[in-house]
XYZ file of C-alpha atoms in Angstrom:
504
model
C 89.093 62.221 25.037
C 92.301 61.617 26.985
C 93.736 64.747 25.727
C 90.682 66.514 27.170
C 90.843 64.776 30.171
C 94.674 65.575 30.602
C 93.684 69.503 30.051
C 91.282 69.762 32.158
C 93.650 67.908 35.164
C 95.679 70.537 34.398
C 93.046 73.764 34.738
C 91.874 71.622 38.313
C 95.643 71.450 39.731
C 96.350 74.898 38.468
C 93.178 75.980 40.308
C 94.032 73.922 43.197
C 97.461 75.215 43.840
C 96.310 79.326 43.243
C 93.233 78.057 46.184
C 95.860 77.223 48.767
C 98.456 79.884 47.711
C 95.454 82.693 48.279
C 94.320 81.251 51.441
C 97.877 81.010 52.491
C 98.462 84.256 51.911
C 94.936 85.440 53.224
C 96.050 83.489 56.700
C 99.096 85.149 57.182
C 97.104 88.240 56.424
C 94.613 87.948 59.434
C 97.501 87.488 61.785
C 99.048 90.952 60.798
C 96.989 93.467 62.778
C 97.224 91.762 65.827
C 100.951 92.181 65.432
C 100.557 95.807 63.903
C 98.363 96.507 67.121
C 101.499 96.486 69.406
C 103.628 97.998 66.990
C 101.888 101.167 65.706
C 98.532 101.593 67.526
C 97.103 103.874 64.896
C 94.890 100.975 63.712
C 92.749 100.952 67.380
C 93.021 104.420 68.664
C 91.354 107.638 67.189
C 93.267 110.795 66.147
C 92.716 112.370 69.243
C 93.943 109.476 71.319
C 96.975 109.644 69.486
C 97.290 112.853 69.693
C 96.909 112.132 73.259
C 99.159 109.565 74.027
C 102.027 112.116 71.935
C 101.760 114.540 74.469
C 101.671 112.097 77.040
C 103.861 109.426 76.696
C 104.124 108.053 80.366
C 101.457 108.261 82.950
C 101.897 108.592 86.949
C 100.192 105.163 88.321
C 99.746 104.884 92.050
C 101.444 101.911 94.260
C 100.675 100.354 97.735
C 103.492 98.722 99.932
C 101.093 95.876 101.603
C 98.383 94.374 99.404
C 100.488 91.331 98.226
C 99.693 89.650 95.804
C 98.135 92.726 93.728
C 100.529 95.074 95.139
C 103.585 95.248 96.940
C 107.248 96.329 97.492
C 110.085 93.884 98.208
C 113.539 94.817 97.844
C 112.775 97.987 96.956
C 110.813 97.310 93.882
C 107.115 97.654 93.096
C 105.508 94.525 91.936
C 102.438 92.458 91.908
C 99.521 91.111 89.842
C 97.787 94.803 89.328
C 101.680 96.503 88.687
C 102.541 93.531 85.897
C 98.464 94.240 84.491
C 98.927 98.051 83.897
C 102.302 97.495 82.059
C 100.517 94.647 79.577
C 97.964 97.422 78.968
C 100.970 100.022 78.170
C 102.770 97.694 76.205
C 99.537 97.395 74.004
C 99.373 101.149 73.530
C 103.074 102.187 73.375
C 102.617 103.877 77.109
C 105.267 104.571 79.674
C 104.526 104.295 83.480
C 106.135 105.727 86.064
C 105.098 104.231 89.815
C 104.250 106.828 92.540
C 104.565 105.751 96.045
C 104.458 106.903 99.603
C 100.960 107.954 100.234
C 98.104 106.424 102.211
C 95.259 105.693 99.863
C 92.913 108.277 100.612
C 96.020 110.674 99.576
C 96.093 108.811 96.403
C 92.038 109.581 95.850
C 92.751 113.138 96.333
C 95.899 113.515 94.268
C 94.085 111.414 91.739
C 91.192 113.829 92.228
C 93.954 116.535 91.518
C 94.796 115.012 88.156
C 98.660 114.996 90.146
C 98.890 111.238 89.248
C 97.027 109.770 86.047
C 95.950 105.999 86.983
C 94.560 104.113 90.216
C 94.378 100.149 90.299
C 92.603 97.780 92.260
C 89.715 100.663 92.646
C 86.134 99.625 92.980
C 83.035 102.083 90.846
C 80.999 103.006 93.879
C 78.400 106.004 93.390
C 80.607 108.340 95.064
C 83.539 108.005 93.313
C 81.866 108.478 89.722
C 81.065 112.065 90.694
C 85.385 112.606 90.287
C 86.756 108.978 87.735
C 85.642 107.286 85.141
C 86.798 103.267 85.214
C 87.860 100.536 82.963
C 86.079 97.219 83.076
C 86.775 95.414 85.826
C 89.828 93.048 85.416
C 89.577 90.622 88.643
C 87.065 89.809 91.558
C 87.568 89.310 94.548
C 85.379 87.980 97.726
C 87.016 89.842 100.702
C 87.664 87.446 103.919
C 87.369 88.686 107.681
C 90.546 88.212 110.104
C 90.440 88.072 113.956
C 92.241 86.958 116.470
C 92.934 83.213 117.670
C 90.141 80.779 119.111
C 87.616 83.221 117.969
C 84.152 82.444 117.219
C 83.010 84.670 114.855
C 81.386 83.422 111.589
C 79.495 85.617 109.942
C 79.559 89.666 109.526
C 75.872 89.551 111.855
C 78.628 88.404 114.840
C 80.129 91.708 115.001
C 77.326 93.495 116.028
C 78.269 96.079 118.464
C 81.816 94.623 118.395
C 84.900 96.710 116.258
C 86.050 96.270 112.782
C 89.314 98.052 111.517
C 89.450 99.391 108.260
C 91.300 101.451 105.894
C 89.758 105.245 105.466
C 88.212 105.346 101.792
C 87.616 101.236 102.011
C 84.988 100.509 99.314
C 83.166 98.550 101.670
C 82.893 101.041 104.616
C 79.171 102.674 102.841
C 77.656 99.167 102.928
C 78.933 98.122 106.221
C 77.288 101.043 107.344
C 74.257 100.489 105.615
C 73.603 96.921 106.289
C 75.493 96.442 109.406
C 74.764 99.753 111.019
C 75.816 98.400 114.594
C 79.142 97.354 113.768
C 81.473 99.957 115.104
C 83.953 100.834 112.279
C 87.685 101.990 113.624
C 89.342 103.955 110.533
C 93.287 103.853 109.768
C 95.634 105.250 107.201
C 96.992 101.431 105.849
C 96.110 97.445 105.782
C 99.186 97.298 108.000
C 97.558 99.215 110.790
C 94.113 97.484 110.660
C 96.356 94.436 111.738
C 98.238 96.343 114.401
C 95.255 97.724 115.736
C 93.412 93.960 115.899
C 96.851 92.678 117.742
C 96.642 95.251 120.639
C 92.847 94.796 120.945
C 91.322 97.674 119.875
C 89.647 96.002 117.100
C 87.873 92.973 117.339
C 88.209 92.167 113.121
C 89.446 93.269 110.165
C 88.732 92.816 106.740
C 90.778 92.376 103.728
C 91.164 89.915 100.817
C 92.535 86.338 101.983
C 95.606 86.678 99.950
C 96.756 90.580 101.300
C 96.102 89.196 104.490
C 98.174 86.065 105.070
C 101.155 87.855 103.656
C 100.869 91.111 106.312
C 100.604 88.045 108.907
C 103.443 86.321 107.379
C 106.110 89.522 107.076
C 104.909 91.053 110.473
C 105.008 87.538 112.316
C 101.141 88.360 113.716
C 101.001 84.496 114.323
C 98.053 85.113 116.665
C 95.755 86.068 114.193
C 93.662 84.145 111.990
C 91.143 84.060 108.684
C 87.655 83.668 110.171
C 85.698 83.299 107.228
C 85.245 84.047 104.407
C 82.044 86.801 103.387
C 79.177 84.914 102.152
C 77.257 87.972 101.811
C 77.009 88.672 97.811
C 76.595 92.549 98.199
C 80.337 92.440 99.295
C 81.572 90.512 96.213
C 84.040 93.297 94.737
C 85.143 93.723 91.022
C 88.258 96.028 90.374
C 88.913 98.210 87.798
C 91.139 101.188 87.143
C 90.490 104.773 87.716
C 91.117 107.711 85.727
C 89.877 111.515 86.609
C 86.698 111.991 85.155
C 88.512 114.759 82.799
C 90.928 112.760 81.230
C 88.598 110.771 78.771
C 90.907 109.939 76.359
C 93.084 107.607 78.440
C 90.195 105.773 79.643
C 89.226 104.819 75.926
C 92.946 104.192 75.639
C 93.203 101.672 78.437
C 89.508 100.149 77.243
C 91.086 99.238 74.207
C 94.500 98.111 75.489
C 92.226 95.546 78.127
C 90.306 94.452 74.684
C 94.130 93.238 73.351
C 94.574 90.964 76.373
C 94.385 87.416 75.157
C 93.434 84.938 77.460
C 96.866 83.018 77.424
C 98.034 86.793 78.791
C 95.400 86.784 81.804
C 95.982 83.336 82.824
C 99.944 84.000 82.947
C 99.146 86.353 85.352
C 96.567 84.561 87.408
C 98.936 81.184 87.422
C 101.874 83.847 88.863
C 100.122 85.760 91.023
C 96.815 84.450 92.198
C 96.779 80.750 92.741
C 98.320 81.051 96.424
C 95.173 82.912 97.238
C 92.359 81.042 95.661
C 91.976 79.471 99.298
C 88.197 78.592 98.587
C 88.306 77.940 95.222
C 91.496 75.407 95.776
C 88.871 73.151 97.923
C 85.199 72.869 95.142
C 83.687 70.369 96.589
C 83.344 67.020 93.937
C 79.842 65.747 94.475
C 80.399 62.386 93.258
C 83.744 61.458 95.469
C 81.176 62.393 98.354
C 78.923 60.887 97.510
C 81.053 57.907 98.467
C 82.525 59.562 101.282
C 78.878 59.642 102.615
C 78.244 56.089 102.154
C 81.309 54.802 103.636
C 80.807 57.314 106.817
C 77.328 56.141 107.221
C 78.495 52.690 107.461
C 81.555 53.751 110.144
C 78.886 55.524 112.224
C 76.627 52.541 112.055
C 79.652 50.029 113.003
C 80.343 51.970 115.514
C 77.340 53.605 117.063
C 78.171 51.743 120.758
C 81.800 53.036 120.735
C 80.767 56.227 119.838
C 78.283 56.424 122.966
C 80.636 55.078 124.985
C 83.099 57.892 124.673
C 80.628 60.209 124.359
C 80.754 60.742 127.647
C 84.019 60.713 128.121
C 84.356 63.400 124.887
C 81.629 65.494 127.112
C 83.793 65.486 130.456
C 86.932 66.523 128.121
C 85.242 69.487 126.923
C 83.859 70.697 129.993
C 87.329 70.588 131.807
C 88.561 72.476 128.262
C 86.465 74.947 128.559
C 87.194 75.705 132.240
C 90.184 75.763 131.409
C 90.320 78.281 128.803
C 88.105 80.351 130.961
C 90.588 80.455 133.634
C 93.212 81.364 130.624
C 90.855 84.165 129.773
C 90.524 85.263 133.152
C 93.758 85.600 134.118
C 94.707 87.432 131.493
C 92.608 89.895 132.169
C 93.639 89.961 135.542
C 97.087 90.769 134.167
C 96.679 93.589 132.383
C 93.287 95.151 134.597
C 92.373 96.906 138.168
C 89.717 94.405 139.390
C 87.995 97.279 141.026
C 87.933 99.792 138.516
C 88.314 97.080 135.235
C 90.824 100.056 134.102
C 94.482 99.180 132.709
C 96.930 98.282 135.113
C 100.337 99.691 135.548
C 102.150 97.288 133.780
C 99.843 96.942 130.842
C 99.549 100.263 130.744
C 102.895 101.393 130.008
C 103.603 98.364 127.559
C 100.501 99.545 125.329
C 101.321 102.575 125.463
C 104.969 102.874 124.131
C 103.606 100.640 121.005
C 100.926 102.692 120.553
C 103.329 105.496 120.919
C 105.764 104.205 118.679
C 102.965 104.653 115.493
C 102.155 108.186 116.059
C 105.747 108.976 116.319
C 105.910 107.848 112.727
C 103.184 110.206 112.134
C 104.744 113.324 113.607
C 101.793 114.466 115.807
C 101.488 115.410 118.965
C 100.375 113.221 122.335
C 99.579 114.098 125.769
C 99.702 112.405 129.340
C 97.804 113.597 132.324
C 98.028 112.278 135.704
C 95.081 112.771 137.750
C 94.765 112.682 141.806
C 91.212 112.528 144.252
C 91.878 115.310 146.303
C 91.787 114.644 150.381
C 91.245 111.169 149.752
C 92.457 110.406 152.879
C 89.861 112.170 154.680
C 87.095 110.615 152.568
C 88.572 107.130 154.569
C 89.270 108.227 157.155
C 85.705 109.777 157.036
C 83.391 107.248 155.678
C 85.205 104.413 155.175
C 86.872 102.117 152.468
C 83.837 101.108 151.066
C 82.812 104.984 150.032
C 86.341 105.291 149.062
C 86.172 102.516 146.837
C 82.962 103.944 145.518
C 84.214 107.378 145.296
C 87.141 105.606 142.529
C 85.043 103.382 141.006
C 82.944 107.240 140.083
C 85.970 108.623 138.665
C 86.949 105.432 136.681
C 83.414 105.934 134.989
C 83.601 109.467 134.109
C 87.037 108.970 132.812
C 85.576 105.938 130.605
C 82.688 108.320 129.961
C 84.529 111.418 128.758
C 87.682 110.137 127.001
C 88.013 108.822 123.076
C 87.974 105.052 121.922
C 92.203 106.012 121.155
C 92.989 107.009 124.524
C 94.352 104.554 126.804
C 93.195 104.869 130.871
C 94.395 103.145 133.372
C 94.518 103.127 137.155
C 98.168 104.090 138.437
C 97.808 103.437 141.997
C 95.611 103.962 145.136
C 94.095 107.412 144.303
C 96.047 108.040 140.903
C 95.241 107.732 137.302
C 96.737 108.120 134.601
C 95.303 108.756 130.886
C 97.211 109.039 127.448
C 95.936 111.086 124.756
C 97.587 109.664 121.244
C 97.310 112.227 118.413
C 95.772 115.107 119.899
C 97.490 118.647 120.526
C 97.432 120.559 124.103
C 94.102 122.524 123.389
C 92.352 119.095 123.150
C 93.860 117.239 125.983
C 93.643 120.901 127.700
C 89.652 120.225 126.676
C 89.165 116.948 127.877
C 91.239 117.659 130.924
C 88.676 120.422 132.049
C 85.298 118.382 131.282
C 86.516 115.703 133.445
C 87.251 117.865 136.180
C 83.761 119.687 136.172
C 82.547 116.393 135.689
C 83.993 114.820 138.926
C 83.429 118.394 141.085
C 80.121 118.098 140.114
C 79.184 114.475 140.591
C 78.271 112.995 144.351
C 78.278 109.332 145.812
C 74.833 109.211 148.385
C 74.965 107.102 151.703
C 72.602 105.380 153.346
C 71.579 108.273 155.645
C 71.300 110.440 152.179
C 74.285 112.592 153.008
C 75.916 113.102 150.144
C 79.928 113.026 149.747
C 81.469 115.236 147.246
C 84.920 115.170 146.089
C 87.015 116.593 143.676
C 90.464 116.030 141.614
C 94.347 117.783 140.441
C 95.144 117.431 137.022
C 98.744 117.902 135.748
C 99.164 117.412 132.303
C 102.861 117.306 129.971
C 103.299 116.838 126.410
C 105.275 113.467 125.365
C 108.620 114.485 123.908
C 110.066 112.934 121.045
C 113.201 111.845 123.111
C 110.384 109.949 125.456
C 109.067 107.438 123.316
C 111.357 104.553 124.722
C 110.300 105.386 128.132
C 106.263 106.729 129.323
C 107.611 107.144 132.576
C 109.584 110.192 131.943
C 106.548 112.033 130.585
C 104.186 110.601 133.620
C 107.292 111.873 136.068
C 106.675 115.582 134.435
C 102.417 115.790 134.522
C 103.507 114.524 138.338
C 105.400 117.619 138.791
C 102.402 119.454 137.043
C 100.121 117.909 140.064
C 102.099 119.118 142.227
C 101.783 122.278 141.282
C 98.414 121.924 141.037
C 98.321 120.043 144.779
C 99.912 123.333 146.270
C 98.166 125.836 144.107
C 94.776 125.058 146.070
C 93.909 121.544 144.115
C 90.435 120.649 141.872
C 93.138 122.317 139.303
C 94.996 121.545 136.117
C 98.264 122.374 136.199
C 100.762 121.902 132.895
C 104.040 121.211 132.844
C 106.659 124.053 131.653
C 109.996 123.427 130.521
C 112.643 124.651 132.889
């Protein structure tokens, strides 16, 4: 019996130790692939995908220079959440990249369109784009924040109504502010760094852009004066990206699809805890319901306590406010008796020439041409002398609103002095100011200002006109000194004429 017994302990530990040594073995079995994965992606990708990835071992991915933290360059090198993403995904498949930069993003669609660059990130799948890519799954989401200026009240996209939103040209949101918010005026640019510009000089009343891209174009342009508003509470503007490939190019789709599958999510979080927990400005603030629930009980109990105090300074609080207001008013006011003609509400002078050269200053960049025209009511004099001020007055106040009436949102008017204006065309060539020019001459030689007596007092203008040279863009004067040599020409040619000004 004990001999039996000692056997059979035998056949059990022998059994015992071949378990563990084939489970063992089976263990460090299931951890192989994973491993092989990286290594030799023949065990994840079909024959044609390898056959693909062997005749294209890198692929052209495009870059942006301002959307920190996704993408960005700083000393020279390209980096950011989506940049570090795309080379996980190559590393999965054995890929190369090679970053493409210097183009606005609408040039990217089109060269991406052009199969001249392989990959897009941070792209969102709208309708229109799947007639031309095919995307991955999204990767992250974002909820995209609005951006105005200082002691602003706006909290909500229904506030902009028939105010002025700048946005980038191909922005994914663009078709549904149109479509939900059709009276929201949209004012397109090339780059997030221009939005900005263009809601520091005022001719955008908002912007929007995700919280984090934001605060860092405010932080490395020093735009201290403007602000995140809110944040868009409106779920139809929640926004998942993914990366774009041309619709042709199938195979490296299904190759990226399979690289995102290899992600673990000790990988992703790396890359959210680098990149993205500056920007998780909502998310850093979840409200905990049972810490206010004691909040509420002890403010309760302050606002009982001190109910009398607090309608004691009430009034007091009230009075404050009032004179706060007033005086922000006043602040208000005179600023825009800085920078305007209180008859006309045109740009002054002095604002006028300061806007300008900034203005001018980004279209140099550009390389396109700009115009200046300086425009002059003919025999104003004898309209005074004539009628009097007040028809004067009336006759300028006419040509302020045909001016406002005939120019572009761009252009930048402003009342020079006495009779004289002075307009600046940014971006347009010769034939187009040449255009404008004319219609606002007809315009004026055409209009009439009626008296009392019904008389009617007709007037007319000189327009001389001169290109701004490159050489010019430190000074607007020099250009405004040639379209006043243009007038003059136009002055002594017979007048209600526009005259251009000819290098000598």
């Amino acid at each position: 019996m004990n001999k039996i017994n000692y056997k059979t302990k035998n056949i059990i530990f022998t059994v015992l130790v071949l378990l563990i040594t084939f489970v063992s073995l089976s263990s460090a079995n299931l951890s192989k692939p994973i491993k092989k994965v990286n290594q030799n992606n023949k065990y994840i990708l079909t024959v044609e995908e390898q056959r693909y990835l062997k005749e294209h071992p890198s692929i052209k991915v495009h870059s942006t220079a301002d959307t920190r933290p996704y993408m960005f360059i700083e000393n020279g090198i390209v980096q950011g959440y989506s940049i570090d993403y795309i080379r996980l995904l190559a590393s999965k498949v054995n890929l190369k990249i090679n970053i493409i930069q210097g183009y606005t993003w609408n040039e990217y669609i089109e060269l991406l369109k052009e199969e001249k660059i392989d990959v897009m990130l941070n792209i969102i799948d709208t309708k229109d784009r799947e007639n031309f890519f095919l995307f991955t799954k999204p990767y992250f989401t974002i909820v995209n924040s609005v951006f105005t200026r200082e002691n602003s009240t706006y909290n909500s996209l229904s506030d902009f109504n028939g105010k002025t939103l700048s946005v980038v040209k191909g922005f994914s949101d663009i078709p549904l502010l149109k479509k939900f918010y059709p009276k929201i005026n949209l004012l397109m640019v090339d780059t997030e760094k221009d939005t900005f510009k263009m809601l520091a000089f005022g001719k955008a009343d908002g912007t929007i852009t995700n919280i984090g891209v934001g605060n860092s174009i405010i932080a490395k342009y020093g735009l201290t004066t403007i602000v995140p508003s809110f944040e868009i509470q409106d779920k139809r503007f929640k926004i998942s990206i993914s990366i774009a490939t041309n619709k042709r190019n199938k195979h490296l789709l299904h190759i990226l699809d399979k690289a995102q599958s290899l992600v673990t999510n000790e990988e992703k979080k790396a890359l959210d805890n680098k990149w993205l927990v500056e920007t998780k400005l909502y998310e850093k603030y979840k409200i905990n319901y049972k810490l206010l629930k004691y909040a509420l009980i002890i403010i309760f109990t302050i606002i009982v306590l001190g109910l009398y105090r607090y309608i004691v300074i009430q009034k007091m609080n009230t009075k404050l406010i009032k004179q706060s207001k007033e005086l922000n008013d006043a602040r208000k006011e005179l600023e825009l008796l800085a920078s305007t003609d209180p008859l006309t509400s045109l740009y002054n002078r002095r604002y006028f020439i300061e806007i300008s050269e900034n203005i001018l200053h980004l279209t140099a960049r550009k390389r396109v041409d700009s115009f200046v025209i300086i425009i002059d009511i003919d025999d104003f004099k004898n309209v005074n002398d004539t009628y009097g001020h007040k028809v004067g007055d009336d006759v300028i106040v006419k040509c302020a609103d045909i001016f406002k009436k005939l120019t572009r949102h761009s252009d930048i008017i402003c009342r020079w002095g006495g009779e004289e204006f002075t307009i600046l065309f940014p971006e347009t060539d010769l034939d187009g100011a040449l255009k404008i020019s004319e219609k606002i001459r007809t315009s004026i030689e055409e209009s009439t200002i009626l008296l009392e007596d019904k008389k009617e007092v007709k007037f007319t203008v000189s327009i001389g006109i001169s290109k701004i040279k490159s050489e010019d863009m430190g000074d607007i004067n020099i250009s405004i000194t040639r379209s006043d040599k243009a007038l003059y020409k136009a002055k002594n040619s017979g007048k209600n004429k526009i005259c251009k000004y000819l290098d000598e």
